[in-house]
Coordinates of N, CA and C in Angstrom, one line a residue:
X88 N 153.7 233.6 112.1 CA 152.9 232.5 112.4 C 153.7 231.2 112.3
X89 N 153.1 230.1 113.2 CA 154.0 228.8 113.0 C 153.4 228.1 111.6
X90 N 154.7 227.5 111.2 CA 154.7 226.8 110.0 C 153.7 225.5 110.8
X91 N 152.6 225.0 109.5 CA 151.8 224.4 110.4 C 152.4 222.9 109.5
X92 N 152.2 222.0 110.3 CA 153.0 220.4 109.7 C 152.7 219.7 108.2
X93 N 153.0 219.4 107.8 CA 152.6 218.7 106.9 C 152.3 217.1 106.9
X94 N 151.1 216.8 107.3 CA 150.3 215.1 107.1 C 150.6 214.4 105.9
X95 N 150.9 213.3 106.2 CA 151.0 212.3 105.1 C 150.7 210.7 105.4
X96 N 150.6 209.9 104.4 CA 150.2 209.0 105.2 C 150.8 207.7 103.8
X97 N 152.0 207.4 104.6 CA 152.9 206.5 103.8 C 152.3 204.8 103.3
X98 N 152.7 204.7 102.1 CA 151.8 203.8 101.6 C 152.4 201.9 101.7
X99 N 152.3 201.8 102.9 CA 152.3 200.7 103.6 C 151.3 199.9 104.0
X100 N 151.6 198.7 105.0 CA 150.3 198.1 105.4 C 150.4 198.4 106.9
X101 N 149.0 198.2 107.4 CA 148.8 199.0 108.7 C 148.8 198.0 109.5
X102 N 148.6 197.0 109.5 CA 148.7 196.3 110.6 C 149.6 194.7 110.1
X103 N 151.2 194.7 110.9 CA 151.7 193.6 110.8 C 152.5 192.9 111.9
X104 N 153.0 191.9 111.8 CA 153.4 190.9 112.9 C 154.7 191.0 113.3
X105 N 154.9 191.2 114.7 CA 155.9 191.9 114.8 C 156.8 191.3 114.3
X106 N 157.6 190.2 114.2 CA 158.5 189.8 113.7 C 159.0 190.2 112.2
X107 N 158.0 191.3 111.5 CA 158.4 191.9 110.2 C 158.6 193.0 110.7
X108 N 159.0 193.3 111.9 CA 160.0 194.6 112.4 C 161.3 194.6 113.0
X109 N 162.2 195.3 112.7 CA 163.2 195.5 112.8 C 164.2 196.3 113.7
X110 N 165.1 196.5 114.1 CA 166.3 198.0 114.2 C 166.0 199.2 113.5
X111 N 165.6 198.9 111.9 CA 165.8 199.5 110.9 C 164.4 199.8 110.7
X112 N 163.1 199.5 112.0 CA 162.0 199.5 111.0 C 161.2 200.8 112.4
X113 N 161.8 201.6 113.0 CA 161.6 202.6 114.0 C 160.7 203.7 113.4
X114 N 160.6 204.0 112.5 CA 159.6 204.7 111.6 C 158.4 204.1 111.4
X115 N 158.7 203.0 111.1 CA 157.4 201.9 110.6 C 156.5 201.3 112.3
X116 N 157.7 200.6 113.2 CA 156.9 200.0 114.3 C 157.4 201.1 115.3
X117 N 157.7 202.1 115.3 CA 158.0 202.6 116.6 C 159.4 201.9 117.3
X118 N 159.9 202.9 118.4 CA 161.1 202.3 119.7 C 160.8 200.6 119.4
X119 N 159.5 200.7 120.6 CA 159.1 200.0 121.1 C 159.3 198.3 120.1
X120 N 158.5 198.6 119.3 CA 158.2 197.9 118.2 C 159.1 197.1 117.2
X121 N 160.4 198.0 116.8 CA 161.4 197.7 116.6 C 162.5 196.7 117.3
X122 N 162.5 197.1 118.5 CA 163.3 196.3 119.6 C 162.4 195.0 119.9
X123 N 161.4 195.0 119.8 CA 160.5 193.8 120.2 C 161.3 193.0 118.7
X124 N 161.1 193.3 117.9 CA 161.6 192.4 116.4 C 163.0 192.0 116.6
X125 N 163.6 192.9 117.0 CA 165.1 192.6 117.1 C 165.0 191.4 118.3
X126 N 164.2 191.3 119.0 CA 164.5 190.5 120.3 C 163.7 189.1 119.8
X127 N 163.0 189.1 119.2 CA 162.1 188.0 118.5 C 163.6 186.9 117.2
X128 N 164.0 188.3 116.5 CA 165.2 187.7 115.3 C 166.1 187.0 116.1
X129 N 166.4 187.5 117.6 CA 167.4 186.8 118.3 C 167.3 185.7 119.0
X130 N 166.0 185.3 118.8 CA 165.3 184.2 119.3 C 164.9 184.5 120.9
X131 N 164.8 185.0 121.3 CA 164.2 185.5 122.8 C 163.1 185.1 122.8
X132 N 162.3 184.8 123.9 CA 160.5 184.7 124.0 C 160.3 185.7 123.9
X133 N 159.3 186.1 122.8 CA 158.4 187.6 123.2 C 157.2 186.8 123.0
X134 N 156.1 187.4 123.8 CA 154.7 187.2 123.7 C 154.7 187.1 122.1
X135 N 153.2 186.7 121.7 CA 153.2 186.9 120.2 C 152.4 187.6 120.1
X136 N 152.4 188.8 118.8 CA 151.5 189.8 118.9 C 151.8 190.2 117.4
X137 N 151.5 191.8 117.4 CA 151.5 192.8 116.6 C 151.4 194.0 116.5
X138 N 151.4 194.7 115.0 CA 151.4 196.3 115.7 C 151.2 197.1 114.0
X139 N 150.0 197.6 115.1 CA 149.3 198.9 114.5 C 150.6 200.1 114.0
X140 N 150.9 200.1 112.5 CA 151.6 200.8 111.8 C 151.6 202.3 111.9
X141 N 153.0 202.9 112.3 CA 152.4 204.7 112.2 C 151.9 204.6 110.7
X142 N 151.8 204.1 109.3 CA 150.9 204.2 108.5 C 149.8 204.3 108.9
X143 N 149.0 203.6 109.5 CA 147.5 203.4 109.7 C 147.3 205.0 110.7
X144 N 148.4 205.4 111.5 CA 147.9 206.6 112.4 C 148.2 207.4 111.5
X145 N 149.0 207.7 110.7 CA 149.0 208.6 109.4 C 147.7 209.1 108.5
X146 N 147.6 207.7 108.4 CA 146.5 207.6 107.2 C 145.0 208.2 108.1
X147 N 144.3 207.8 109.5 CA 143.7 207.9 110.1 C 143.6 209.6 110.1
X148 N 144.7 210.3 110.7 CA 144.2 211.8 111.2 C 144.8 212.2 109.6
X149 N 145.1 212.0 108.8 CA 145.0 212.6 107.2 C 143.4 212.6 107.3
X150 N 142.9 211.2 106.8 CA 141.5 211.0 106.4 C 140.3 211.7 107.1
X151 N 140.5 211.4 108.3 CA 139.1 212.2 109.0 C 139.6 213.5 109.3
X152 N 140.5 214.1 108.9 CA 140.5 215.8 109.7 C 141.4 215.6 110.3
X153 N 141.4 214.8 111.2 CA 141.6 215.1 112.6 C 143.3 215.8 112.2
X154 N 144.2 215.5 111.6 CA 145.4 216.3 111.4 C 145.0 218.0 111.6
X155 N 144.0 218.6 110.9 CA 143.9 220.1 110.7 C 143.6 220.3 112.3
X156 N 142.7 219.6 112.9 CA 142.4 220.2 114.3 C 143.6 219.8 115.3
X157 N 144.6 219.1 115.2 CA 145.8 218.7 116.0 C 146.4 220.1 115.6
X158 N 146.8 220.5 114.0 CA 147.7 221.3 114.2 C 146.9 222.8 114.9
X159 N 145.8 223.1 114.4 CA 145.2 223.9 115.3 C 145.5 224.3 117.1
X160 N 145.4 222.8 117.7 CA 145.5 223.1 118.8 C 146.7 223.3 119.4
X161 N 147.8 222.9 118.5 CA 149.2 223.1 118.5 C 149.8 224.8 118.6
X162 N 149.0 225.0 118.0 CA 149.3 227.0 117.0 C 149.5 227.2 118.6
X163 N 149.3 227.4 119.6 CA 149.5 228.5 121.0 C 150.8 228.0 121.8
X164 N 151.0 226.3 121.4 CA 152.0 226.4 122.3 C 153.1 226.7 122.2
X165 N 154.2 227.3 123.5 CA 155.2 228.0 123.6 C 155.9 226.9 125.4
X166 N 157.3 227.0 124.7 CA 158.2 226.1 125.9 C 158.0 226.6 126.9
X167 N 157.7 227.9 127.0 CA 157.7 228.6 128.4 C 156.7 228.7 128.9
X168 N 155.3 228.4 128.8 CA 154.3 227.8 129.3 C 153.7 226.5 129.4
X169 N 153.7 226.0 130.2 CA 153.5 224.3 130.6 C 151.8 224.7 130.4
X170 N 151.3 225.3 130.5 CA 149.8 225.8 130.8 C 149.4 225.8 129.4
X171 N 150.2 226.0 128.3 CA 149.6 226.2 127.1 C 149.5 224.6 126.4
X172 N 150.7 223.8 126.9 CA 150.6 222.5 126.4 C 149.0 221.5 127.2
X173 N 149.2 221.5 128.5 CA 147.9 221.3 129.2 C 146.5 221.5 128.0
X174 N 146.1 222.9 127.8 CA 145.3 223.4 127.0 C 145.4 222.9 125.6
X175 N 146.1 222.5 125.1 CA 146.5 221.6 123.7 C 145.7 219.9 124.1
X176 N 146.7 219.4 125.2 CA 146.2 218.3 125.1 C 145.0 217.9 125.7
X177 N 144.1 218.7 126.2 CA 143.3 218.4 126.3 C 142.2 218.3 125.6
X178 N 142.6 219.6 124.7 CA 142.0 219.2 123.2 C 141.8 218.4 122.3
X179 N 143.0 217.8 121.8 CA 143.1 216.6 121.2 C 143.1 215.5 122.0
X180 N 142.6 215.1 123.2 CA 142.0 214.1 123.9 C 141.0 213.7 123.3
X181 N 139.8 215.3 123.5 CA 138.5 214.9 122.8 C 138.6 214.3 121.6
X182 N 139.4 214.4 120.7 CA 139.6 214.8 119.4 C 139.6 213.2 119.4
X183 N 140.4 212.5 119.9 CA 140.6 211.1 120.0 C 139.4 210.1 120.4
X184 N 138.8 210.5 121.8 CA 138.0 210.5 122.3 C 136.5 209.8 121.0
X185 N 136.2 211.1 120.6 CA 135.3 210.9 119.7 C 135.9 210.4 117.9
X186 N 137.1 209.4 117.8 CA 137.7 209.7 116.7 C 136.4 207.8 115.9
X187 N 136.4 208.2 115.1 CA 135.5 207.0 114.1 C 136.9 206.1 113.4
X188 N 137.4 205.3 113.6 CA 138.3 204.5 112.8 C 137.6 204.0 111.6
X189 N 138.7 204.3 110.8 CA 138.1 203.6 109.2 C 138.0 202.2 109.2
X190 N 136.9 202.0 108.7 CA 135.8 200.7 108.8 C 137.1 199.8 108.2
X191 N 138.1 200.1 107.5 CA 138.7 198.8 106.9 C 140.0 198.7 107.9
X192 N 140.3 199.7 108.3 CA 141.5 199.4 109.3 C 140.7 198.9 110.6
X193 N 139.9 198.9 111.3 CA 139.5 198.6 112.4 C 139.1 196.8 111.9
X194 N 139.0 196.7 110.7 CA 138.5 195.6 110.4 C 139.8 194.5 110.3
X195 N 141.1 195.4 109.6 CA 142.1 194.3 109.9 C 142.5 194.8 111.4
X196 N 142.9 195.0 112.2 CA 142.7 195.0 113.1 C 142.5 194.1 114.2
X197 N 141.2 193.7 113.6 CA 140.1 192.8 114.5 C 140.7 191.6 114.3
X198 N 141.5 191.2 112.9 CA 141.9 190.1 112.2 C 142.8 189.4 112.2
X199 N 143.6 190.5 112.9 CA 145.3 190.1 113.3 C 145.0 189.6 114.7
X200 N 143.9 190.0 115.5 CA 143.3 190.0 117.1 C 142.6 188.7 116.7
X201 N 142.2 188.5 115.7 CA 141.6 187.2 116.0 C 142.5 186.3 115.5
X202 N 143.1 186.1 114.9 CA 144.5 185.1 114.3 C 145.2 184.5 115.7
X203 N 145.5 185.5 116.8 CA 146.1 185.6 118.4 C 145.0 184.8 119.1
X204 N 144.0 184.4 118.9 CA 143.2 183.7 119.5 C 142.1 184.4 120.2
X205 N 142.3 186.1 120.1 CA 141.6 186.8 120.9 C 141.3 186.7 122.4
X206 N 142.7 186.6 123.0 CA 143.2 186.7 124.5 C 143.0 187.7 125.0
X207 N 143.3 187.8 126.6 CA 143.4 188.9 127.3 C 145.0 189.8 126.5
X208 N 144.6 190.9 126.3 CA 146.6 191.4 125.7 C 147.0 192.7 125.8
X209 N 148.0 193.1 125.9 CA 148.4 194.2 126.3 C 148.7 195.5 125.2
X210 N 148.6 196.5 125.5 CA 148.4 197.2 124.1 C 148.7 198.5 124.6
X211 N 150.4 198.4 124.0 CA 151.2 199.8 124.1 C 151.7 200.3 123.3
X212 N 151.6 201.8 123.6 CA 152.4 202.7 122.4 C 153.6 202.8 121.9
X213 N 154.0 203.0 120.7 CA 154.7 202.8 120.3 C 156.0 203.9 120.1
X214 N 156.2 205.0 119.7 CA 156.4 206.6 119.2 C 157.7 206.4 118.9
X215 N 157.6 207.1 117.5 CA 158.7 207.2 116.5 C 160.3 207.6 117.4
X216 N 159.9 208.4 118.2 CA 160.9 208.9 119.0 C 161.0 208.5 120.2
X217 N 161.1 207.4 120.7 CA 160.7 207.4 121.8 C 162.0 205.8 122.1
X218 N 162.2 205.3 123.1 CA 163.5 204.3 123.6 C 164.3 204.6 122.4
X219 N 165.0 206.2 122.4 CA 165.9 206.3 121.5 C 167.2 207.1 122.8
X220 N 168.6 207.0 122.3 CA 169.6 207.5 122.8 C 169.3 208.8 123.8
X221 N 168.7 209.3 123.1 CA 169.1 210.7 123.5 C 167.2 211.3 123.7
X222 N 165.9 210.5 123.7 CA 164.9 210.8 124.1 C 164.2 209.5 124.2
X223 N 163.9 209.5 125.7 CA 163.3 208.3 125.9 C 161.7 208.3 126.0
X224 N 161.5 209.1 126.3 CA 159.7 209.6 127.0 C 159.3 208.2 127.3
X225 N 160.0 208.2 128.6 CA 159.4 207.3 129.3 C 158.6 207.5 129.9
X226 N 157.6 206.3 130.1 CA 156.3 206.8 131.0 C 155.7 207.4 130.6
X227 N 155.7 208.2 129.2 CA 154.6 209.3 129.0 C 153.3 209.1 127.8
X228 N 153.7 207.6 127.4 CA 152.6 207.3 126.3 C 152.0 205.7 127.3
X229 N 151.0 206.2 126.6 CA 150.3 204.8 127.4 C 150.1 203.6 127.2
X230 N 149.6 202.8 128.2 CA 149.6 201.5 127.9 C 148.7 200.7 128.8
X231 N 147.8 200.0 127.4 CA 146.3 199.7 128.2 C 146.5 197.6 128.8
X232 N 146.3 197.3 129.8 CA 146.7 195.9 130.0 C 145.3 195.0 130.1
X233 N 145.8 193.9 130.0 CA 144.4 193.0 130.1 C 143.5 193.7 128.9
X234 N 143.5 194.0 128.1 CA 142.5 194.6 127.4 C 141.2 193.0 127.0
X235 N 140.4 193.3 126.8 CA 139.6 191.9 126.3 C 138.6 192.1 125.1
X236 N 138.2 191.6 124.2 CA 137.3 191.8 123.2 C 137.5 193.0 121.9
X237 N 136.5 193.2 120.9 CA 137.0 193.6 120.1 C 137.0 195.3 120.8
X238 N 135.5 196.1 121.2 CA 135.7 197.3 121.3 C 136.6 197.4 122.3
X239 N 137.1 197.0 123.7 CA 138.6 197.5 124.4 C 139.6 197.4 123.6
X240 N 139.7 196.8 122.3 CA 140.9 196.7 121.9 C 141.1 198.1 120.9
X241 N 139.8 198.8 120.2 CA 139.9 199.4 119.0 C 140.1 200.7 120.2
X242 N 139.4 201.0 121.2 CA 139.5 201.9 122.3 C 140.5 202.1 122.8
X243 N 141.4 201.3 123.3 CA 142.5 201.4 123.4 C 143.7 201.8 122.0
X244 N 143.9 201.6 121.4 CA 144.7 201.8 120.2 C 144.1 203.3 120.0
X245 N 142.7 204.0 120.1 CA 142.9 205.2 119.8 C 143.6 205.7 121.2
X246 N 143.4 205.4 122.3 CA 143.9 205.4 123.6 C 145.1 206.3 123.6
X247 N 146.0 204.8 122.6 CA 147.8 204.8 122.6 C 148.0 206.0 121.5
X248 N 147.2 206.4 120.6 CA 147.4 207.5 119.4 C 147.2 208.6 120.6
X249 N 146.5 208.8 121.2 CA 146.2 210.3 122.1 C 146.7 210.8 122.8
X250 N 147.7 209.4 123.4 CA 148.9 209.7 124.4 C 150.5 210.4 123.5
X251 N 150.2 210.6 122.1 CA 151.4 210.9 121.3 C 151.3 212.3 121.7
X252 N 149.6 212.7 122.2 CA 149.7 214.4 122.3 C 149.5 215.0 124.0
X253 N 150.1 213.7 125.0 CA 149.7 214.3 126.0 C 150.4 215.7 126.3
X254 N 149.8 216.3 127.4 CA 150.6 217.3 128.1 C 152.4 217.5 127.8
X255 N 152.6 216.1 129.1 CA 154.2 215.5 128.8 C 154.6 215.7 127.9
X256 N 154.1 215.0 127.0 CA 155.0 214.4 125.8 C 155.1 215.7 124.7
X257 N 153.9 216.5 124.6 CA 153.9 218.0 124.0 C 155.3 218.9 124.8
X258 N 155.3 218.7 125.5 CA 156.1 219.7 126.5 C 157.6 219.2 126.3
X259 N 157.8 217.4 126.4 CA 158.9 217.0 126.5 C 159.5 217.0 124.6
X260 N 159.1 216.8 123.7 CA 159.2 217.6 122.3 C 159.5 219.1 122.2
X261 N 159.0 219.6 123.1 CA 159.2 221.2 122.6 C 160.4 221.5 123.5
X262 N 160.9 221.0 124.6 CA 162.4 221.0 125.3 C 163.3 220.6 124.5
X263 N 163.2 219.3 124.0 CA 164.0 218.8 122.9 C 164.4 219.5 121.9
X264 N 163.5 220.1 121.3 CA 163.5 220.7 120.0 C 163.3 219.8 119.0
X265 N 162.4 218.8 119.3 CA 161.4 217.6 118.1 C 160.5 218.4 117.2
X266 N 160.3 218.1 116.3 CA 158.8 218.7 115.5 C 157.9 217.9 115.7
X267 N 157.1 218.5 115.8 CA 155.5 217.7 116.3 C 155.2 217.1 115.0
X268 N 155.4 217.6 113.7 CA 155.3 217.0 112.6 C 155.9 215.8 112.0
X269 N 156.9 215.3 113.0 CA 158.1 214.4 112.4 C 157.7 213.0 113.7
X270 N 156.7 213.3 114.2 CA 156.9 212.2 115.3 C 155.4 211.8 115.3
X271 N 155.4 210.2 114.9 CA 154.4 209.6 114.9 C 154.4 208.2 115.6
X272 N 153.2 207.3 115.8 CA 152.8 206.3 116.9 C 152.5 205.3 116.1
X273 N 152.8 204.4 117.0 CA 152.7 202.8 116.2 C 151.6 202.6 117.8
X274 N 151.2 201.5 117.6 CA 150.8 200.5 118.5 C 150.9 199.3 118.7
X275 N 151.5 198.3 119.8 CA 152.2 196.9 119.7 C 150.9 196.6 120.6
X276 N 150.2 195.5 120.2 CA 149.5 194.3 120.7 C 150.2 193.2 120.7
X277 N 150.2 192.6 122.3 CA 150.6 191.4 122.4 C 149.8 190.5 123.5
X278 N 150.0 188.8 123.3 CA 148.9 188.1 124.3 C 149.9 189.0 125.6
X279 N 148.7 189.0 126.5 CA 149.2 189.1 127.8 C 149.6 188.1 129.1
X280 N 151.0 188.2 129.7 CA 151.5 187.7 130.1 C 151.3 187.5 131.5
X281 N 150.4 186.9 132.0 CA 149.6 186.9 133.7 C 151.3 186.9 134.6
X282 N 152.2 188.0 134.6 CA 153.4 188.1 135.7 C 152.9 188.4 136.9
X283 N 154.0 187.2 138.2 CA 153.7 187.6 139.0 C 154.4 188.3 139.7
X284 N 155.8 188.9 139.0 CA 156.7 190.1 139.5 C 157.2 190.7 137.7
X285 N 157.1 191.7 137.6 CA 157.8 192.4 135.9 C 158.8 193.9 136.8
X286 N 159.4 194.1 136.1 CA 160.7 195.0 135.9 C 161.1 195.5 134.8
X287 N 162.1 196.4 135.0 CA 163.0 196.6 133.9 C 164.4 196.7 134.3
X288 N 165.6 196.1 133.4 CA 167.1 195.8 133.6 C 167.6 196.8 133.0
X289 N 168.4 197.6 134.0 CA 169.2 198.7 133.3 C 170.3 198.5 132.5
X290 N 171.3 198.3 131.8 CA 172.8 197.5 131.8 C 173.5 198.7 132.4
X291 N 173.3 200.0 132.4 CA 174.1 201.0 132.7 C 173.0 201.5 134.3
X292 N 174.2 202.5 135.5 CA 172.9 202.5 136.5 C 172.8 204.3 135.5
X293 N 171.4 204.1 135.8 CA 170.6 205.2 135.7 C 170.9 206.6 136.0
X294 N 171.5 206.4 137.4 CA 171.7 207.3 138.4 C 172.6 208.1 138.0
X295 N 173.6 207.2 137.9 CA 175.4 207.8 137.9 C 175.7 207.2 136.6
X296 N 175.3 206.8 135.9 CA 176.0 206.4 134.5 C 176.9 205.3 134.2
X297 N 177.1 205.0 135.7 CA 177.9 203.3 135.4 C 177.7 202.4 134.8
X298 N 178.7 202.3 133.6 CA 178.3 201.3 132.8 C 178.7 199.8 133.2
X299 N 179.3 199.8 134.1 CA 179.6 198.5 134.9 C 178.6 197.8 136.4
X300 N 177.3 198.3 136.0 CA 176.8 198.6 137.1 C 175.2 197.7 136.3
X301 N 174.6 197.1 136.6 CA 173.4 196.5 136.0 C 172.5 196.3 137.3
X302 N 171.2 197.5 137.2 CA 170.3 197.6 138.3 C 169.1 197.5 137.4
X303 N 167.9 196.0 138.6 CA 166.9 195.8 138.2 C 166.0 196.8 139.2
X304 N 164.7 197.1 138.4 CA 163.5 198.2 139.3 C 162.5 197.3 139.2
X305 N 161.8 196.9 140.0 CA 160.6 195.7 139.8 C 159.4 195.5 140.8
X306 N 158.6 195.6 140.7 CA 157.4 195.0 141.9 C 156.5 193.6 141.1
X307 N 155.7 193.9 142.5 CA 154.5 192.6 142.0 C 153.2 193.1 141.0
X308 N 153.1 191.8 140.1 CA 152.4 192.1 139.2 C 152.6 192.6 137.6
X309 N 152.2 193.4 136.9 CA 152.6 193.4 135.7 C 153.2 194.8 135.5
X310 N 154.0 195.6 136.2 CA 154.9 196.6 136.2 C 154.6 197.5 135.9
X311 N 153.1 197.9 136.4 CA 152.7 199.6 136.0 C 153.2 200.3 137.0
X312 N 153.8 199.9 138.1 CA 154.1 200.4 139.2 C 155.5 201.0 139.3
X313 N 156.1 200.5 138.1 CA 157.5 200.7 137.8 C 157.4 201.7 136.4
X314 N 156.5 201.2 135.7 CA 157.1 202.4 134.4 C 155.8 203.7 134.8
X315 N 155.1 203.6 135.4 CA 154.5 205.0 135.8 C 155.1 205.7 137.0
X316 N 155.8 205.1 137.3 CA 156.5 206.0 138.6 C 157.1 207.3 138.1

């Protein structure tokens, strides 16, 4: 039988501004989350925002269950069936779907969102493992745009937690040889930026590996068209 994971839920604060994240803080804010800090310390414009702690997603599927029924749905899959990860995440969809956030984390939450002036903003996942060297899972966690008010915002944030168990992302961990147990989600809230072209800058090309080579991918609008491709 598979060893089943062990939940924990590190005793931090769940919700802080990005600029108290780091290089060094990838566990705490996620890829995502971390490089946003690093790009803020260098003085770059980033939107201003924040981000939902893998503490608080820790603490969340410890507190209500929801950990026992993840690992649950976990127990059948095997790398050699794409069909068995399917059947997982659609599991823990529901699981999300129906999940109750603790009345005090949804509350700070609301608080950091209201500090931001409670704008239109964008609200993407974060994953411990994720814009790293050697695993990028691009494209495969979600990200909710325009969001407006308080419930799109708490909706979405369970959103970005559910996308840690999609199909993909189940499948693209078990190729790797990641433990589902060691890989947790942050969520970055930021005001949203009304673009009327977004991209992303490669410094190396993609293709062939040239490192002397800097290719931009971009269309109109706010660049779902580019990171979902």
């Amino acid at each position: 039988m598979k060893d089943l994971p062990t939940w924990h839920a590190p005793p931090e604060r769940s919700v802080i501004p990005l600029e108290a994240l780091g290089r060094d803080a990838i566990e705490r804010g996620g890829g995502k989350g971390a490089n946003l800090g690093e790009l803020i310390a260098a003085g770059l414009p980033v939107p201003p925002g924040f981000c939902v702690t893998t503490a608080a997603y820790w603490h969340t599927v410890a507190a209500t269950g929801l950990a026992v029924e993840i690992d649950s749905a976990l127990h059948d899959v095997r790398p050699d069936d794409p069909a068995s990860a399917e059947r997982a995440a659609a599991r823990i969809a529901v699981l999300f779907q129906e999940l109750q956030l603790p009345e005090d984390l949804g509350e700070e939450i609301l608080r950091a969102y209201r500090t931001l002036g409670m704008p239109p903003v964008a609200v993407r996942s974060s994953a411990t493992a994720e814009d790293l060297p050697g695993a990028s899972f691009a494209g495969q966690h979600a990200t909710s745009l325009n969001v407006r008010g308080a419930d799109e915002l708490l909706d979405a944030v369970r959103h970005c937690w559910a996308s840690l168990w999609s199909a993909r992302a189940i499948a693209y961990r078990e190729r790797r040889g990641l433990r589902h147990d060691r890989i947790a989600i942050a969520v970055v809230v930021q005001r949203l930026i009304a673009a009327e072209v977004s991209g992303v800058l490669f410094t190396a090309n993609p293709v062939n590996g040239a490192r002397d080579e800097i290719i931009v991918n971009a269309a109109l609008g706010l660049g779902e068209a580019v990171v979902g491709a």
